[in-house]
Amino acid sequence: MQLQANNVSYRRLAWQCRRGMRELDELLLGFLAQGYAGLDADGRAAFDTLLAYPDAVLLELLMGRMTPADKDAAGIVRAIRDTAAG
């Protein structure tokens, strides 16, 4: 499934990625733009689940100060961090 800026699903995800915290906004929106389209259905579901985390927890995970117990969430966190580093 190709996501484009005019796609309803893309706009919904972009809205969910805007957290009001610059670090999270940059990481999540950057991943949405550069890495999300390459995910399979399970990866997209894991990303949706990750977006439901509280901002404080999400920041700790994406900064590498916490490790998610769920392996799917851990994979998405790693992908987001890799996208930001790359």
Coordinates of N, CA, C and O in Angstrom, one line a residue:
M1 N 0.8 -1.2 0.0 CA 0.0 0.0 0.0 C 0.9 1.2 0.0 O 1.7 1.4 0.9
Q2 N 0.8 2.0 -1.0 CA 1.5 3.3 -1.2 C 0.8 4.4 -0.4 O -0.4 4.6 -0.6
L3 N 1.5 5.1 0.5 CA 0.9 6.2 1.2 C 1.4 7.5 0.5 O 2.5 7.7 0.2
Q4 N 0.4 8.4 0.3 CA 0.7 9.7 -0.2 C 0.1 10.8 0.7 O -0.9 10.5 1.4
A5 N 0.6 12.0 0.6 CA 0.1 13.1 1.4 C -1.4 13.3 1.3 O -2.0 13.8 2.2
N6 N -2.0 13.0 0.1 CA -3.4 13.2 -0.1 C -4.3 12.0 0.4 O -5.5 12.1 0.3
N7 N -3.6 11.0 0.8 CA -4.3 9.8 1.2 C -4.8 10.0 2.7 O -4.1 10.5 3.5
V8 N -6.1 9.5 2.9 CA -6.7 9.7 4.2 C -5.9 9.0 5.3 O -5.6 9.5 6.4
S9 N -5.4 7.8 5.0 CA -4.6 7.0 6.0 C -3.3 7.7 6.3 O -2.9 7.8 7.5
Y10 N -2.7 8.3 5.3 CA -1.4 9.0 5.5 C -1.7 10.2 6.4 O -0.9 10.5 7.3
R11 N -2.7 11.0 6.1 CA -3.0 12.2 6.9 C -3.3 11.8 8.4 O -2.9 12.5 9.3
R12 N -4.0 10.7 8.6 CA -4.3 10.2 9.9 C -3.1 9.9 10.7 O -2.9 10.3 11.8
L13 N -2.2 9.2 10.0 CA -0.9 8.8 10.6 C 0.0 10.0 10.9 O 0.6 10.2 12.0
A14 N 0.0 11.0 10.0 CA 0.8 12.2 10.1 C 0.3 13.0 11.3 O 1.0 13.5 12.1
W15 N -1.0 13.0 11.5 CA -1.6 13.7 12.6 C -1.2 13.0 13.9 O -0.9 13.7 14.9
Q16 N -1.3 11.7 14.0 CA -0.9 10.9 15.2 C 0.6 11.1 15.5 O 1.0 11.0 16.6
C17 N 1.4 11.3 14.5 CA 2.9 11.5 14.7 C 3.2 12.8 15.2 O 4.3 13.0 15.8
R18 N 2.3 13.8 15.1 CA 2.6 15.1 15.7 C 2.2 15.1 17.2 O 1.1 15.0 17.6
R19 N 3.3 15.1 18.0 CA 3.1 14.9 19.4 C 3.2 16.2 20.2 O 3.0 16.2 21.4
G20 N 3.7 17.2 19.6 CA 3.9 18.5 20.3 C 5.3 18.5 21.0 O 5.6 19.4 21.8
M21 N 6.1 17.5 20.8 CA 7.5 17.5 21.3 C 8.4 17.4 20.1 O 8.3 16.4 19.4
R22 N 9.2 18.3 19.9 CA 10.0 18.4 18.7 C 10.7 17.1 18.4 O 10.8 16.7 17.2
E23 N 11.4 16.5 19.4 CA 12.1 15.3 19.1 C 11.2 14.2 18.6 O 11.6 13.5 17.6
L24 N 10.1 14.0 19.2 CA 9.2 13.0 18.7 C 8.6 13.3 17.4 O 8.5 12.4 16.5
D25 N 8.2 14.5 17.2 CA 7.7 14.9 15.8 C 8.7 14.6 14.7 O 8.3 14.1 13.7
E26 N 10.0 15.0 14.9 CA 11.0 14.8 13.9 C 11.2 13.3 13.6 O 11.3 12.9 12.5
L27 N 11.3 12.5 14.7 CA 11.5 11.1 14.6 C 10.4 10.4 13.9 O 10.5 9.6 12.9
L28 N 9.2 10.6 14.4 CA 8.0 9.9 13.9 C 7.6 10.4 12.4 O 7.3 9.5 11.6
L29 N 7.6 11.7 12.2 CA 7.3 12.2 10.9 C 8.3 11.8 9.9 O 8.0 11.5 8.7
G30 N 9.6 11.8 10.3 CA 10.7 11.4 9.4 C 10.5 9.9 9.0 O 10.7 9.6 7.8
F31 N 10.2 9.1 10.0 CA 10.0 7.7 9.7 C 8.7 7.5 8.8 O 8.8 6.7 7.8
L32 N 7.7 8.2 9.0 CA 6.5 8.1 8.2 C 6.8 8.4 6.8 O 6.4 7.8 5.8
A33 N 7.6 9.5 6.6 CA 8.0 9.9 5.2 C 9.0 9.0 4.5 O 8.9 8.7 3.3
Q34 N 9.9 8.4 5.3 CA 11.0 7.6 4.7 C 11.0 6.1 4.9 O 11.5 5.4 4.1
G35 N 10.3 5.6 5.9 CA 10.3 4.2 6.2 C 9.0 3.4 6.3 O 9.0 2.2 6.1
Y36 N 7.9 4.2 6.5 CA 6.7 3.5 6.7 C 6.2 2.7 5.5 O 5.7 1.6 5.7
A37 N 6.4 3.2 4.4 CA 5.8 2.6 3.1 C 6.5 1.2 2.9 O 5.9 0.3 2.3
G38 N 7.7 1.0 3.5 CA 8.4 -0.3 3.3 C 8.0 -1.3 4.3 O 8.4 -2.5 4.2
L39 N 7.1 -1.0 5.2 CA 6.6 -2.0 6.2 C 5.6 -2.9 5.7 O 4.8 -2.5 4.8
D40 N 5.6 -4.1 6.2 CA 4.5 -5.1 5.9 C 3.3 -4.8 6.8 O 3.4 -3.9 7.6
A41 N 2.3 -5.5 6.7 CA 1.1 -5.3 7.5 C 1.3 -5.4 9.0 O 0.8 -4.6 9.8
D42 N 2.2 -6.4 9.4 CA 2.5 -6.5 10.8 C 3.3 -5.3 11.3 O 3.1 -4.8 12.4
G43 N 4.2 -4.8 10.5 CA 5.0 -3.7 10.9 C 4.2 -2.4 11.0 O 4.3 -1.6 11.9
R44 N 3.2 -2.3 10.1 CA 2.3 -1.1 10.2 C 1.4 -1.2 11.4 O 1.1 -0.2 12.1
A45 N 1.0 -2.4 11.8 CA 0.2 -2.6 13.0 C 1.0 -2.3 14.2 O 0.5 -1.6 15.1
A46 N 2.3 -2.7 14.2 CA 3.2 -2.4 15.3 C 3.4 -0.9 15.4 O 3.5 -0.3 16.5
F47 N 3.5 -0.2 14.3 CA 3.7 1.3 14.3 C 2.5 1.9 14.9 O 2.6 2.8 15.7
D48 N 1.3 1.5 14.5 CA 0.0 2.0 15.1 C 0.0 1.8 16.6 O -0.4 2.7 17.3
T49 N 0.4 0.6 17.0 CA 0.4 0.3 18.5 C 1.4 1.3 19.2 O 1.1 1.8 20.2
L50 N 2.5 1.5 18.6 CA 3.5 2.4 19.2 C 3.0 3.8 19.3 O 3.3 4.5 20.3
L51 N 2.2 4.2 18.3 CA 1.7 5.6 18.4 C 0.7 5.8 19.5 O 0.4 6.9 19.9
A52 N 0.2 4.7 20.1 CA -0.7 4.8 21.2 C 0.0 4.9 22.6 O -0.6 5.2 23.6
Y53 N 1.3 4.7 22.6 CA 2.1 4.9 23.8 C 2.1 6.3 24.3 O 2.0 7.2 23.4
P54 N 2.1 6.5 25.6 CA 2.2 7.9 26.1 C 3.5 8.6 25.6 O 4.6 7.9 25.4
D55 N 3.5 9.9 25.4 CA 4.7 10.6 24.9 C 5.9 10.3 25.7 O 7.0 10.1 25.1
A56 N 5.8 10.3 27.0 CA 7.0 10.1 27.9 C 7.7 8.8 27.6 O 8.9 8.6 27.5
V57 N 6.8 7.7 27.5 CA 7.3 6.4 27.2 C 7.9 6.3 25.8 O 9.0 5.8 25.6
L58 N 7.2 6.9 24.9 CA 7.7 6.9 23.5 C 9.0 7.6 23.3 O 9.9 7.1 22.7
L59 N 9.2 8.7 24.0 CA 10.5 9.4 24.0 C 11.6 8.5 24.6 O 12.7 8.4 24.0
E60 N 11.3 7.9 25.7 CA 12.4 7.0 26.3 C 12.7 5.9 25.4 O 13.9 5.5 25.3
L61 N 11.8 5.3 24.7 CA 12.0 4.2 23.8 C 12.9 4.7 22.6 O 13.9 4.0 22.2
L62 N 12.5 5.8 22.0 CA 13.1 6.2 20.8 C 14.5 6.8 21.1 O 15.4 6.9 20.2
M63 N 14.7 7.3 22.3 CA 16.1 7.8 22.7 C 17.0 6.6 23.2 O 18.1 6.8 23.5
G64 N 16.4 5.4 23.3 CA 17.2 4.3 23.6 C 17.4 4.1 25.1 O 18.3 3.3 25.6
R65 N 16.7 4.8 25.9 CA 16.8 4.7 27.4 C 15.9 3.7 28.0 O 16.0 3.3 29.1
M66 N 15.0 3.1 27.1 CA 14.1 2.0 27.5 C 14.1 1.1 26.3 O 14.2 1.5 25.2
T67 N 13.8 -0.2 26.6 CA 13.6 -1.2 25.6 C 12.2 -1.8 25.7 O 11.9 -2.2 26.8
P68 N 11.5 -1.8 24.6 CA 10.2 -2.4 24.6 C 10.2 -3.9 24.8 O 11.1 -4.6 24.3
A69 N 9.3 -4.4 25.6 CA 9.3 -5.9 25.9 C 8.7 -6.6 24.7 O 9.1 -7.7 24.4
D70 N 7.8 -5.9 23.9 CA 7.2 -6.5 22.7 C 8.2 -6.5 21.6 O 8.8 -5.5 21.2
K71 N 8.5 -7.7 21.0 CA 9.5 -7.7 19.9 C 9.1 -6.9 18.7 O 9.9 -6.4 18.0
D72 N 7.8 -6.9 18.4 CA 7.3 -6.1 17.2 C 7.5 -4.6 17.4 O 8.0 -3.9 16.6
A73 N 7.2 -4.1 18.6 CA 7.5 -2.7 19.0 C 9.0 -2.4 19.0 O 9.4 -1.4 18.5
A74 N 9.8 -3.4 19.4 CA 11.2 -3.2 19.4 C 11.7 -3.1 18.0 O 12.6 -2.3 17.7
G75 N 11.2 -3.8 17.1 CA 11.6 -3.7 15.7 C 11.3 -2.4 15.1 O 12.1 -1.8 14.3
I76 N 10.1 -1.9 15.4 CA 9.7 -0.6 14.9 C 10.6 0.5 15.5 O 11.0 1.5 14.8
V77 N 10.8 0.5 16.8 CA 11.7 1.4 17.4 C 13.0 1.4 16.8 O 13.6 2.5 16.4
R78 N 13.6 0.3 16.5 CA 14.9 0.2 15.8 C 14.8 0.8 14.4 O 15.7 1.5 14.0
A79 N 13.7 0.5 13.7 CA 13.6 1.0 12.4 C 13.5 2.6 12.4 O 14.1 3.2 11.5
I80 N 12.8 3.1 13.3 CA 12.7 4.6 13.5 C 14.0 5.2 13.8 O 14.5 6.2 13.2
R81 N 14.7 4.6 14.7 CA 16.1 5.1 15.1 C 17.0 5.0 13.9 O 17.8 5.9 13.6
D82 N 17.0 3.9 13.1 CA 17.8 3.7 12.0 C 17.5 4.7 10.9 O 18.4 5.2 10.2
T83 N 16.3 5.0 10.7 CA 15.9 6.0 9.7 C 16.4 7.4 10.1 O 16.9 8.1 9.3
A84 N 16.3 7.7 11.4 CA 16.8 9.0 11.9 C 18.3 9.1 11.7 O 18.9 10.2 11.4
A85 N 19.0 8.0 11.9 CA 20.5 8.0 11.9 C 21.0 8.0 10.5 O 22.1 8.4 10.2
G86 N 20.2 7.4 9.5 CA 20.7 7.2 8.2 C 20.5 8.4 7.3 O 21.2 8.7 6.4

